[in-house]
Each structure stands twice: as structure tokens, then as C-alpha cells.
XYZ file of C-alpha atoms in Angstrom:
670
model
C -59.720 13.549 0.406
C -57.619 16.300 0.043
C -57.882 17.229 -4.342
C -54.221 18.102 -5.359
C -54.043 20.641 -8.569
C -51.130 20.877 -10.774
C -49.794 24.614 -10.457
C -48.087 24.096 -14.412
C -48.831 21.315 -17.304
C -46.503 22.673 -19.662
C -43.931 20.234 -20.791
C -41.123 20.314 -22.415
C -41.128 21.047 -25.606
C -43.939 24.160 -24.958
C -41.261 25.694 -22.126
C -38.881 25.842 -24.458
C -40.668 27.103 -27.616
C -43.074 29.323 -25.964
C -39.046 30.718 -24.372
C -37.720 31.150 -28.069
C -41.150 32.988 -28.680
C -39.110 35.333 -26.468
C -35.985 35.915 -27.460
C -36.843 38.772 -30.307
C -38.731 40.993 -27.703
C -35.976 40.600 -25.183
C -32.672 40.579 -27.739
C -33.693 40.762 -31.251
C -29.890 40.921 -33.036
C -30.265 36.831 -31.962
C -31.368 34.636 -35.563
C -29.955 31.030 -34.992
C -32.537 28.513 -34.020
C -30.754 25.371 -34.995
C -30.075 23.288 -32.426
C -26.286 23.666 -32.990
C -26.187 27.495 -30.828
C -24.556 27.521 -27.432
C -27.474 29.827 -26.790
C -29.965 26.172 -27.198
C -28.326 24.076 -25.675
C -28.270 26.042 -22.649
C -32.503 26.681 -23.184
C -33.398 23.605 -23.353
C -31.461 22.813 -20.343
C -32.802 24.824 -18.357
C -36.495 23.885 -19.430
C -35.677 20.919 -18.386
C -34.729 21.909 -15.293
C -37.751 23.013 -14.675
C -40.090 20.951 -16.267
C -38.614 18.784 -13.518
C -39.332 21.251 -10.415
C -42.518 21.486 -11.697
C -42.676 17.296 -11.272
C -41.359 17.474 -8.022
C -43.754 21.343 -7.148
C -46.442 18.514 -7.972
C -45.867 16.054 -5.480
C -47.424 16.045 -1.893
C -46.332 13.558 0.460
C -47.318 12.224 3.633
C -45.574 14.284 5.857
C -47.480 17.651 3.753
C -49.824 16.483 4.554
C -49.133 15.765 7.778
C -48.560 19.329 8.484
C -51.283 20.462 6.651
C -54.077 18.523 8.881
C -51.466 20.618 12.218
C -52.462 23.688 10.435
C -56.282 22.797 10.966
C -55.903 21.688 14.318
C -56.186 17.947 13.489
C -54.389 15.147 13.852
C -55.489 11.009 12.736
C -57.096 8.599 15.793
C -55.926 5.788 16.712
C -56.657 2.126 16.264
C -59.909 2.616 18.334
C -60.575 -1.654 19.787
C -64.466 -2.470 19.926
C -66.422 -3.362 23.476
C -69.152 -5.746 24.467
C -70.974 -7.111 28.294
C -71.300 -10.851 27.727
C -72.752 -12.918 30.684
C -71.269 -16.431 32.256
C -73.168 -18.008 33.270
C -73.107 -21.755 34.271
C -72.262 -20.500 37.617
C -72.170 -23.210 40.736
C -69.678 -21.146 43.234
C -68.657 -17.425 43.065
C -64.840 -16.908 41.923
C -62.677 -13.400 42.240
C -62.648 -12.985 37.630
C -58.779 -10.639 37.884
C -59.128 -8.129 34.923
C -57.820 -9.263 32.203
C -58.628 -12.442 31.802
C -58.428 -13.192 28.201
C -62.171 -15.086 26.517
C -62.588 -15.838 22.938
C -64.811 -15.492 19.916
C -63.503 -18.095 17.359
C -59.945 -16.849 17.348
C -60.755 -13.189 17.933
C -59.357 -11.884 21.788
C -60.912 -9.869 23.686
C -60.246 -9.044 27.787
C -62.070 -8.251 30.299
C -61.506 -4.356 31.334
C -62.034 -5.211 35.959
C -61.358 -7.201 38.281
C -64.811 -8.999 39.458
C -66.958 -11.365 41.270
C -68.718 -13.913 40.228
C -71.864 -14.817 41.785
C -73.904 -18.667 41.607
C -75.722 -18.652 38.025
C -79.078 -18.858 41.035
C -78.334 -15.558 42.550
C -81.704 -13.361 41.645
C -85.443 -15.367 42.104
C -87.124 -15.408 38.866
C -89.923 -13.308 37.886
C -92.213 -13.904 34.869
C -92.354 -10.253 33.772
C -90.647 -9.582 29.829
C -90.298 -5.687 30.257
C -91.307 -3.990 33.901
C -91.060 -0.151 35.274
C -89.317 -0.770 38.710
C -90.904 2.424 39.758
C -93.947 2.745 38.497
C -95.038 4.361 34.801
C -94.897 8.240 36.978
C -91.960 7.933 39.065
C -91.760 10.004 41.616
C -88.623 10.879 44.286
C -88.496 8.890 46.667
C -90.052 5.682 44.267
C -88.628 2.090 45.658
C -88.298 -1.039 43.806
C -87.210 -3.913 46.019
C -84.395 -7.195 44.293
C -85.099 -10.648 45.113
C -82.023 -13.315 45.927
C -82.187 -16.596 46.626
C -79.025 -16.721 48.278
C -77.474 -13.470 50.535
C -74.572 -11.215 49.285
C -71.061 -11.219 50.546
C -70.008 -8.609 52.534
C -66.732 -6.507 51.288
C -67.037 -8.130 48.830
C -67.038 -5.662 45.249
C -70.936 -6.795 43.847
C -71.714 -5.719 40.272
C -75.082 -5.699 38.798
C -76.730 -4.943 35.193
C -79.532 -2.866 34.162
C -80.207 -4.020 30.986
C -82.777 -0.287 29.493
C -85.303 -0.125 26.776
C -85.779 2.794 25.531
C -88.685 2.498 23.917
C -89.839 6.768 23.236
C -90.557 8.452 20.104
C -87.684 11.300 21.400
C -84.582 8.837 21.526
C -82.155 9.973 24.575
C -79.049 12.096 23.798
C -75.796 10.516 24.707
C -74.633 10.964 27.565
C -71.420 12.472 28.242
C -68.967 14.072 30.716
C -71.385 16.909 31.165
C -74.336 15.700 32.291
C -75.573 17.019 35.769
C -77.611 13.465 36.188
C -81.697 13.819 36.525
C -81.335 11.382 39.243
C -79.086 9.637 41.316
C -79.717 5.885 43.715
C -79.836 4.448 47.015
C -79.128 1.242 47.627
C -80.047 -0.807 50.379
C -79.794 -4.236 51.394
C -81.344 -6.507 54.662
C -79.394 -7.263 57.019
C -81.976 -9.374 59.426
C -82.975 -6.795 60.996
C -83.805 -3.243 58.964
C -81.961 -1.694 56.220
C -78.913 -0.823 55.611
C -77.116 1.742 53.334
C -74.193 0.552 50.816
C -71.965 1.784 49.160
C -71.930 2.933 45.426
C -68.607 2.270 43.884
C -69.366 2.898 39.803
C -73.018 3.604 38.558
C -72.860 3.691 34.116
C -76.436 4.381 33.722
C -76.457 7.401 35.721
C -80.272 6.722 37.574
C -81.862 4.017 34.896
C -81.341 6.330 32.735
C -79.361 3.441 30.203
C -78.259 0.028 30.077
C -74.504 -0.781 32.690
C -73.941 -1.869 35.356
C -74.517 -0.194 39.057
C -70.990 -1.600 41.244
C -72.039 -1.886 44.913
C -70.425 -3.053 48.218
C -71.779 -3.078 52.999
C -70.407 -3.555 55.362
C -72.652 -6.329 57.350
C -74.152 -9.562 56.554
C -76.783 -9.552 54.674
C -79.923 -11.111 56.329
C -83.226 -13.088 55.364
C -86.869 -12.041 55.429
C -89.740 -14.165 53.669
C -87.217 -16.498 52.747
C -85.343 -13.566 50.543
C -82.259 -11.422 51.221
C -83.590 -7.780 49.509
C -82.115 -5.344 47.681
C -83.400 -1.648 47.237
C -82.660 0.759 45.108
C -84.577 4.223 45.605
C -84.439 7.331 43.710
C -83.768 10.246 44.578
C -85.288 12.981 41.499
C -87.507 14.208 38.841
C -87.300 11.504 35.733
C -88.210 12.555 32.196
C -89.899 8.978 31.491
C -89.588 5.932 33.617
C -87.143 3.608 33.117
C -87.953 0.636 31.133
C -86.291 -2.773 32.192
C -85.801 -5.708 30.368
C -83.092 -7.500 32.707
C -81.358 -7.267 35.917
C -79.106 -9.252 36.193
C -75.577 -10.228 37.649
C -72.531 -10.728 35.365
C -72.952 -9.380 33.366
C -68.988 -8.306 33.185
C -66.804 -5.558 30.539
C -64.245 -6.998 28.246
C -63.143 -4.998 24.931
C -60.965 -6.392 21.978
C -57.456 -6.517 22.436
C -55.054 -8.243 23.263
C -52.411 -7.598 26.059
C -48.138 -9.133 25.347
C -46.798 -6.577 28.278
C -48.083 -3.607 29.954
C -47.103 -1.630 33.293
C -48.407 -0.099 36.009
C -46.698 2.539 37.675
C -47.798 3.088 41.624
C -46.323 5.992 43.950
C -45.350 4.942 48.257
C -44.396 6.642 50.430
C -41.950 4.889 53.318
C -41.586 6.934 55.142
C -41.259 5.982 59.001
C -43.650 2.688 57.977
C -41.453 -0.935 58.270
C -42.969 -2.506 54.683
C -44.807 -1.508 52.136
C -47.375 -3.282 49.571
C -48.860 -2.683 45.975
C -51.653 -4.565 44.630
C -51.899 -5.340 41.022
C -54.811 -7.341 39.934
C -53.811 -7.781 36.195
C -54.215 -11.688 35.018
C -50.394 -11.175 33.880
C -49.186 -10.230 37.013
C -51.231 -13.156 38.195
C -50.175 -15.925 35.384
C -47.203 -15.093 33.710
C -43.786 -12.512 34.319
C -43.025 -9.364 36.735
C -40.380 -7.086 37.004
C -40.400 -3.739 39.894
C -38.069 -0.806 39.048
C -37.536 1.825 41.531
C -37.692 5.627 39.745
C -34.178 7.126 40.977
C -32.218 10.759 40.037
C -30.705 8.598 36.481
C -33.651 6.542 35.638
C -36.343 2.999 36.895
C -33.106 0.749 38.172
C -35.369 -3.156 38.673
C -34.898 -4.248 42.458
C -35.433 -7.973 43.041
C -35.488 -7.538 47.317
C -39.842 -8.002 47.440
C -41.153 -10.675 48.911
C -45.116 -10.775 46.693
C -48.332 -12.930 48.169
C -51.619 -14.087 45.970
C -55.421 -13.824 47.663
C -58.777 -12.841 45.318
C -57.080 -12.918 41.591
C -54.959 -9.935 42.981
C -50.995 -10.288 43.921
C -49.458 -7.224 46.525
C -45.572 -7.440 46.556
C -44.533 -5.934 49.754
C -40.957 -3.775 50.492
C -39.314 -3.786 53.528
C -37.782 0.704 53.290
C -34.193 -0.566 53.000
C -34.759 -0.865 49.664
C -35.128 2.924 49.713
C -32.172 3.943 51.042
C -31.078 7.420 49.905
C -34.593 7.680 48.499
C -36.956 10.903 50.243
C -40.321 11.573 50.390
C -42.619 10.142 47.404
C -41.430 6.908 45.841
C -41.622 5.611 42.165
C -42.583 1.991 40.976
C -42.995 1.134 38.162
C -44.595 -3.409 38.251
C -44.082 -4.772 34.610
C -45.216 -7.943 33.875
C -45.537 -9.792 29.973
C -48.277 -12.858 29.601
C -46.736 -16.165 30.077
C -46.871 -16.548 26.715
C -43.967 -13.762 25.794
C -41.886 -12.804 29.052
C -40.230 -9.294 29.525
C -37.812 -8.122 27.113
C -38.819 -10.552 24.385
C -39.434 -7.396 22.314
C -35.218 -5.564 22.736
C -33.882 -3.517 19.330
C -30.715 -2.055 19.396
C -30.414 1.837 19.605
C -27.247 2.442 16.453
C -27.564 6.066 18.019
C -27.827 6.856 14.387
C -30.406 8.427 12.686
C -33.965 7.581 11.756
C -33.181 4.249 12.795
C -36.253 2.498 12.429
C -37.910 -0.970 13.622
C -40.529 -3.836 12.421
C -43.125 -5.135 15.706
C -44.016 -8.409 15.748
C -47.476 -7.921 14.642
C -49.292 -5.186 13.035
C -52.749 -3.415 14.648
C -51.002 -2.315 17.801
C -53.169 -0.431 20.122
C -51.448 3.242 20.508
C -52.859 4.157 23.887
C -51.527 0.363 25.208
C -48.160 1.259 23.644
C -44.713 2.066 25.890
C -40.749 1.834 25.818
C -37.706 2.736 27.464
C -34.067 2.572 26.513
C -31.070 1.960 28.682
C -28.427 4.168 27.166
C -25.304 2.334 26.646
C -23.943 5.477 28.496
C -26.189 4.602 31.886
C -25.978 0.534 32.035
C -28.237 -0.536 34.498
C -30.554 2.269 34.053
C -33.387 2.573 31.735
C -35.362 5.979 31.403
C -38.944 6.476 29.362
C -39.739 7.803 25.549
C -43.045 9.516 25.112
C -45.192 9.234 21.549
C -45.676 11.451 18.768
C -47.531 11.327 15.628
C -44.571 12.644 13.795
C -40.855 15.116 14.194
C -42.215 18.387 12.974
C -41.345 19.902 16.248
C -39.148 17.317 17.950
C -36.421 19.472 19.661
C -32.952 17.616 19.145
C -32.912 16.688 23.333
C -37.011 15.088 23.198
C -36.758 11.478 24.021
C -39.661 10.586 21.439
C -40.630 7.794 18.585
C -43.460 7.395 16.447
C -45.524 5.071 16.821
C -46.851 3.441 12.499
C -50.196 1.052 14.335
C -51.384 -0.681 10.873
C -47.703 -1.524 10.216
C -45.964 -1.893 13.223
C -43.630 0.306 12.286
C -41.665 1.742 15.020
C -39.270 5.157 14.459
C -36.986 7.558 15.500
C -35.736 10.984 14.707
C -33.371 11.932 13.342
C -30.900 13.833 15.763
C -32.437 17.383 15.032
C -35.676 16.621 15.310
C -35.951 14.456 17.920
C -33.192 12.210 19.734
C -31.370 9.233 18.251
C -31.662 6.298 20.911
C -28.058 4.446 21.269
C -28.354 1.325 23.514
C -30.835 -1.217 24.115
C -34.242 -0.395 23.226
C -37.774 -2.054 25.356
C -41.066 -2.455 24.661
C -42.445 -2.921 27.801
C -46.329 -2.021 27.467
C -47.655 -3.663 23.808
C -51.255 -4.502 23.102
C -52.669 -5.405 20.398
C -56.573 -5.720 17.939
C -58.903 -6.100 15.041
C -59.974 -2.677 15.351
C -62.967 -2.553 13.137
C -62.880 -6.073 12.959
C -63.029 -6.673 17.071
C -67.322 -5.301 16.022
C -68.047 -8.968 16.419
C -72.091 -9.791 16.138
C -74.283 -11.151 18.895
C -73.816 -14.769 20.286
C -70.521 -14.774 18.607
C -67.755 -15.394 22.109
C -67.943 -18.615 22.657
C -65.367 -18.971 26.008
C -62.724 -18.499 27.931
C -58.923 -18.556 27.048
C -57.493 -21.398 29.443
C -60.141 -20.732 32.124
C -60.978 -24.499 33.106
C -63.587 -23.973 35.329
C -67.105 -25.295 33.543
C -68.633 -22.083 32.851
C -70.077 -20.886 29.523
C -69.896 -17.025 28.211
C -72.131 -15.490 25.562
C -73.305 -11.766 24.074
C -77.019 -10.441 24.147
C -75.774 -8.202 21.868
C -72.502 -7.334 19.969
C -69.148 -5.656 20.034
C -69.293 -1.867 19.146
C -67.348 1.138 19.119
C -63.351 -0.955 16.837
C -62.057 1.227 14.714
C -58.919 0.872 12.369
C -55.733 3.358 12.761
C -57.749 5.973 10.171
C -55.973 7.445 6.603
C -55.018 10.584 6.017
C -57.689 10.802 3.726
C -60.807 10.141 5.977
C -59.266 12.438 8.558
C -59.312 14.913 6.129
C -63.228 13.815 5.662
C -63.948 13.839 9.421
C -62.420 17.000 9.611
C -65.007 18.607 6.714
C -67.971 16.648 8.893
C -66.124 18.679 12.272
C -66.594 21.816 10.318
C -70.914 21.358 9.447
C -71.817 21.288 13.467
C -72.278 24.130 15.158
C -70.579 23.706 18.440
C -70.541 27.612 18.180
C -73.984 29.417 18.651
C -75.286 33.202 17.004
C -77.768 32.914 15.339
C -81.171 31.898 17.089
C -81.511 28.934 14.797
C -77.860 27.464 16.186
C -78.918 28.177 19.953
C -81.475 25.921 19.097
C -80.347 22.986 17.651
C -77.726 22.682 19.748
C -79.582 23.388 22.984
C -81.614 20.097 20.990
C -78.130 18.123 21.876
C -77.224 18.200 25.413
C -76.393 15.064 26.657
C -78.627 12.501 28.116
C -82.094 14.534 27.867
C -84.569 14.690 25.910
C -85.716 18.147 24.065
C -88.401 17.440 21.492
C -88.914 21.294 21.079
C -87.096 24.321 21.971
C -87.631 28.556 20.929
C -85.341 31.172 21.428
C -85.659 34.807 21.909
C -84.967 38.030 21.638
C -85.418 39.769 25.361
C -87.936 42.940 25.120
C -86.238 44.163 28.498
C -82.826 43.326 28.560
C -79.532 43.815 25.917
C -77.950 41.338 24.835
C -80.511 38.359 26.402
C -82.080 35.450 24.781
C -84.953 34.265 26.374
C -84.420 29.663 26.078
C -87.464 28.291 26.136
C -87.711 24.001 26.727
C -90.339 21.324 26.097
C -88.821 18.088 27.429
C -90.456 14.797 26.184
C -92.200 14.031 29.244
C -95.027 10.959 27.554
C -97.561 13.373 28.318
C -96.748 14.676 32.019
C -96.652 18.330 31.797
C -94.392 20.069 34.056
C -91.073 18.760 35.118
C -90.909 19.785 39.468
C -86.463 20.606 39.598
C -84.614 22.564 37.127
C -82.245 20.086 36.482
C -83.354 20.231 32.701
C -82.570 23.784 33.012
C -78.816 24.044 34.957
C -77.593 21.086 31.854
C -78.636 23.122 29.103
C -76.415 26.733 31.320
C -74.004 23.896 31.792
C -73.940 22.852 27.725
C -74.380 26.561 27.028
C -72.016 28.406 28.219
C -68.700 26.924 26.353
C -71.125 27.692 23.701
C -72.736 30.789 23.077
C -71.834 33.944 22.196
C -69.421 35.824 24.929
C -71.250 38.665 26.359
C -75.090 37.159 25.793
C -76.836 36.095 28.601
C -78.961 33.493 29.000
C -82.870 33.572 30.444
C -84.585 29.499 31.125
C -88.468 30.784 30.858
C -90.578 27.898 32.200
C -93.295 27.146 29.882
C -96.497 27.732 29.880
C -98.961 24.930 28.897
C -102.389 25.593 28.325
C -105.013 22.932 28.441
C -107.126 23.862 24.805
C -110.531 22.140 25.035
C -113.091 21.568 21.700
C -116.090 20.570 21.532
C -116.962 19.273 18.118
C -120.004 18.164 16.900
C -119.315 15.837 13.237
C -121.394 14.818 10.607
C -119.597 11.397 9.947
C -119.781 8.925 7.377
C -121.950 5.848 9.122
C -119.045 3.218 7.910
C -115.990 3.563 10.331
C -116.463 1.866 14.000
C -115.691 3.620 17.324
C -115.478 6.973 14.739
C -115.717 9.666 16.941
C -112.659 7.922 19.431
C -110.785 7.960 15.524
C -111.729 12.051 15.346
C -110.600 12.804 18.900
C -107.109 10.425 17.664
C -106.818 12.769 14.419
C -107.196 15.616 16.286
C -104.577 14.752 19.326
C -102.320 14.506 16.571
C -102.616 17.614 14.846
C -102.413 19.557 18.600
C -99.026 16.981 19.317
C -97.266 17.563 15.658
C -98.334 21.052 14.510
C -98.396 23.688 18.371
C -95.608 25.533 18.565
C -94.021 28.166 21.143
C -95.997 31.098 20.944
C -98.658 29.871 18.268
C -101.736 30.779 17.265
C -104.460 28.710 17.686
C -106.388 29.661 13.926
C -109.545 28.049 13.884
C -109.921 27.661 10.453
C -107.054 25.706 10.418
C -108.487 23.344 12.526
C -111.609 23.440 11.182
C -110.166 22.753 7.845
C -108.368 19.985 9.173
C -111.044 18.557 11.295
C -113.499 18.465 7.762
C -110.935 17.169 5.485
C -110.593 13.614 7.424
C -112.353 11.185 5.328
C -113.909 10.339 8.451
C -116.359 13.041 8.073
C -119.042 14.981 5.641
C -119.368 17.981 7.182
C -118.906 20.076 11.250
C -122.197 21.446 12.429
C -120.306 23.072 15.456
C -116.976 23.997 16.421
C -115.861 25.831 19.566
C -112.627 25.948 21.011
C -111.702 27.493 24.723
C -108.457 27.686 25.770
C -107.550 29.742 29.473
C -104.301 30.976 30.611
C -102.102 34.502 31.162
C -101.744 36.379 28.377
C -104.052 34.571 26.205
C -106.768 36.624 24.339
C -108.634 35.619 22.000
C -109.622 37.420 17.629
C -113.745 37.994 15.598
C -111.983 35.596 13.863
C -112.246 33.291 16.730
C -108.411 32.555 16.916
C -106.204 32.232 20.202
C -102.713 33.528 20.223
C -100.668 32.188 23.001
C -97.914 34.556 24.961
C -94.062 33.901 23.292
C -93.559 31.056 25.925
C -96.916 28.910 25.603
C -97.946 26.047 24.354
C -101.220 24.460 23.472
C -102.166 21.108 24.237
C -105.164 19.207 23.794
C -106.677 18.730 27.230
C -110.090 17.462 26.188
C -112.832 16.769 23.728
C -115.621 15.835 23.409
C -117.649 14.723 19.778
C -121.090 14.398 19.401
C -121.292 12.130 15.980
C -124.089 12.010 13.004
C -123.937 8.695 11.040
C -124.617 9.559 7.647
C -124.814 7.271 4.262
C -123.053 9.836 2.314
């Protein structure tokens, strides 16, 4: 929140007294300070004007705060709908479910994010294993995992498998984003009765089974059987840092977004050329069940046409156009399909623009999704043609010829410009894309989804996990707070510590430790050593980790700085220990070994010296020990040195780990 301070806090009387006290120095001849004096009347008038000016200067309205945000390069975040995966069950016969199919969680509406083919319930053979490693606990490139099916999948259909993964490792994987270079790619095969054939993978949100998500695929030939079942084979190509751990693999896990779409449009480009007919396919639930109008883009705007035919197939509607309707148009032609829900037909939201400045209209709903909102105007001087207008956050940068508007999402208010900043619409203002959302209120709890709205099939729906990501429209105060928090986040690397903190945040990786050094040989060069978390595996054979780090640093390092990633040199340490222990402890040797392994796991860092006395003191201070008879520490490797104090010095990229420990215990009653 911006802190406001009063520039001047003098009131009328204080301003007047200050002015009267200055009269003697400025004009000593003025001696009559009575209110009857005309000069005193003028002083009172000016004091009043100063007090009013101070009051108005001290007022900071929303427009001022918006301007300050623009200066900071910030803008308010719009409303964001929640998302959730939900499982469809009770399916006896497969069917298509269209994008936008509406489901309910109490009275909150969710919509399917995309068209999906819903399989029968009993497709995957049940396996009694609550959690398992599909590629083994130490997967190698080329490792395979088979999914056994009771029934064959249909060919030439997009199928969707959902993988629910468990992340139980102590070092969490950084969130995966578009900058991430995959560690592993999946290859999917199906058995056609003779051998395995490759499936076409259309989407993999699991990023090679690194996170929970879906795998969409299809194949062309019929599926066959082997040993009484049908099979899919998943192959991992690449090297995992940690083995993926599966909780469940299933069909019919569908992604839903929390919104209720009233109007929407789909824009497509076609090339009529010499074709007699052109087709456009739409997959939306509103297209199938509501009203749809077709508009063709011309030089004057979009013009409606009724010359088309349509047919339905697999929860999709295809529109067919004869080339005659494109007369006068050449090359690429833009067609816009505008659809409305069964409850509200196209044209239900039409407002009359008067051509006056600062027009304002109240929409039927609050919490309107800004990114799903669109309108166009049928101007009085251009009847029959519709021109799209675009949305802006405010009119500060708009010119007098800009066809723009402001949408206040949370209030459901539509505003237009004043003729100097933003044009003033005159004609029919028609909303062609409109959706509402509950925002933060859409973050429902698990198992809160109850079923479908208007779905007549006897099927059930439930969400194993709660919805997430729903946010209300950001307030101006919250935007300033976000700016302050963003300023604390390091996005540019200057110091060694900056580089280390940024590298640890590299998307998609599990990084346990990192160290940055200045090169002793090259100027303006930093050498980086990284210890990935690999669950006790020491070395990653490929260089994908290094590529991810270099790619992530490219836009965050100082210009002219060269980065070299050095391979970590793992130094195996062996310990021989003879120790006197308390007799009341069971398996005391194993307990001491675990303590020492934990010490090396936590205390060691790149290039850190193994100080003999510290290891000795650590073991000697354990509650199980009484005293140490003998302690020998050995380490071998390139550039490893040892001094007279038995301390072991490592190279700068060396990382010590406990390779072997032998403990001989002497029990005592002390």
C-alpha cells in the first residue's frame, strides 16, 4: 500500500497568522490589522484558497495510483479461475465429451478445458500396489513400463492417460515452466497383435513423468492382444535424477476450469482457392447446444453470413461454406464463429453507444473474466459491419482514434473514452465473448464436485484433490505489495551469492548444493559446480542439468560474464573407527554409522576441508559414545592433500561423501 503524507498541514487560522506576522517585515507602514481593513479581507481570501489547494493536492485517487504503477512497469492482475482434475466414473460405454461441458461443485460451475474421449471404467487391469517405481528405483535410459488393458483402445482417437506421481524426496523439484529442457522424453508403443508400434504423443504435461499430468496420444492401426490383454509400453529416453514414483495411472481424469462461459468466439483462417467447399470445425459445448452465428471479415469489418451448412460428429460441429460466399475476397479469408449458451442467445448483451464522452454500462454480472471478454461495435455510419474494439487497463496512453475500452472485472462495469483518450462509440455495442468466475471462491475442497450440469448419462464425477489457482482481481494496494516482494526476488546475478541463489531456482531441477568461484585463468569468467539431488547416485551421465542452468542464467547474468560449469569431483571417504560405547544401546554400531553418514551429508560442501579434529569431536560428543580409541580417515582422488594434523584438503570442485565406514565397538557400563 502506498503511504500518503500531507505536504502541508496548516489550517486556515495558522496560514492567516503566518501572513500577518510577515506584514511588519515586508510593509511596515501597514498597521491596521482589524478585520474591517480591506487588506485583511484579501489575506483571509488567500488563506482560504491556500487551505483548499493543500487539501486537493493531498488527495491521491485511483487514477494517480494507476499512473504510479505504470511508472513502475506494473499493472493489476486480472481475475484468475481455479483449475482442478476430476475423475469420471460409472462409464459403461465410451463417449466423447466436448470442451466446455459444464460440471458442478455445489452451485459453482466448472467447464472441461478440452474435448476428451471418455473410456469405459474397466479399461486398466487392477494391480495391488499402492505406490510403485514404473522404471525401477535406479532407472536407466531405455527403461520400460507396461500398462495392461482389459479392452483394446480405438484407433484414430485421441486418448488421455493421467499419471499421478508422488514426490517424497527431501529436495523438492523446482516448478517446471517453458524454459525447462526435459531430462527425459517418453516413447509410447502399442501392441497391434504382431509387434509393438509407435503411438503419436500429442501432449505430455508430465514432462517425462517428472510431475503429475496427462499423456495424450493416438495410433492408426487396430490394437491386438497378447497373453489375454492389450498393452501399452512406456519407454523413458534419457536420464532421471530421481526415480519417478507412481500412485495411480488412469483414464478419464479430466482437467476442468472454474468459469461459466455465456458467449465465446472462434476465429479461423481459410484459403478458398479453387476448392468448391471449405470447412471449419468447432469443439465447444456452446457451439453444439447453443446459438452460433457466422461472420466474414471484410475491409469494412465483420459481416454476417447465413449461407452455410453444418453437421455434427464426435461432439464436434463442422461448418461448410461454398466458395461463392467469398466473392470479391482473395487469398486468406478470416471467419469468426460467435456462439452463445442455450440460456442466452447471441445479441442478448447489446448496448447503445450514444457517441458521448465517458460512456459507462453495467454488465449483468460481477466477476467477469477479462481475458475471456470481447466486444465489437456496429457503428451507425457503418451499419451491417462489426468492428472489434480492444481492452486497455486505463485510457492514459490511448489516442483519440483508438477503439478501446476499460473493463472493471470485479464490478462488472464497461467504460469508454472521452474522445481525446479513446474513441466514443456510436452504434450497437455487442458483447461476443463473456464468462464469469468465482475467482478465489473457486478453490474448492477435494471431493466437492458432484456431477455434470445437464448431462443425462448415469455417470459420476469427483475430484481427488482440491482446486487451485483461483484468484480475485488484484487491488491496487496488493499490486504495490507485489512490486515490493518482486524487488526482493533476485532476477539478476551480480555477486557470487546471487548466482548461487538463482541457480538453485532453475526450473525442473533438484539442486542440493551449488558453489560459484572466480576463474583463476580467464577474466570475467565464473566457474560453477553443482550437486544435483540424485538420491545417493553420484554422477549424471548426460549434460541436461548443465544445459538447463546455462539457459536459465543466460538472461540473468551480467553482460560480458562467461559461465563455465565444472563437473563435480566426488571424493569417497573411508573411516575406520574404534570406539568405547555405552552398553545400554542396541545396535550401537549401526546408530553411530548413521550419525557419521548424516554428518558428511549435511556438513560437507564444495572444496570444504575435512578437519580431523571436528570429525573426532562430533563422534566423541554422541550420546552413545564414551571415548574414542582410534579414528582413521582416508580419502583418495585427484588434487586431494593431507597435512600433519590429518586434515584432508579437497579441490574447489571436490565434494566429499562417506563411501565406507567400519565401526568397532567396545562396550562399557560407564
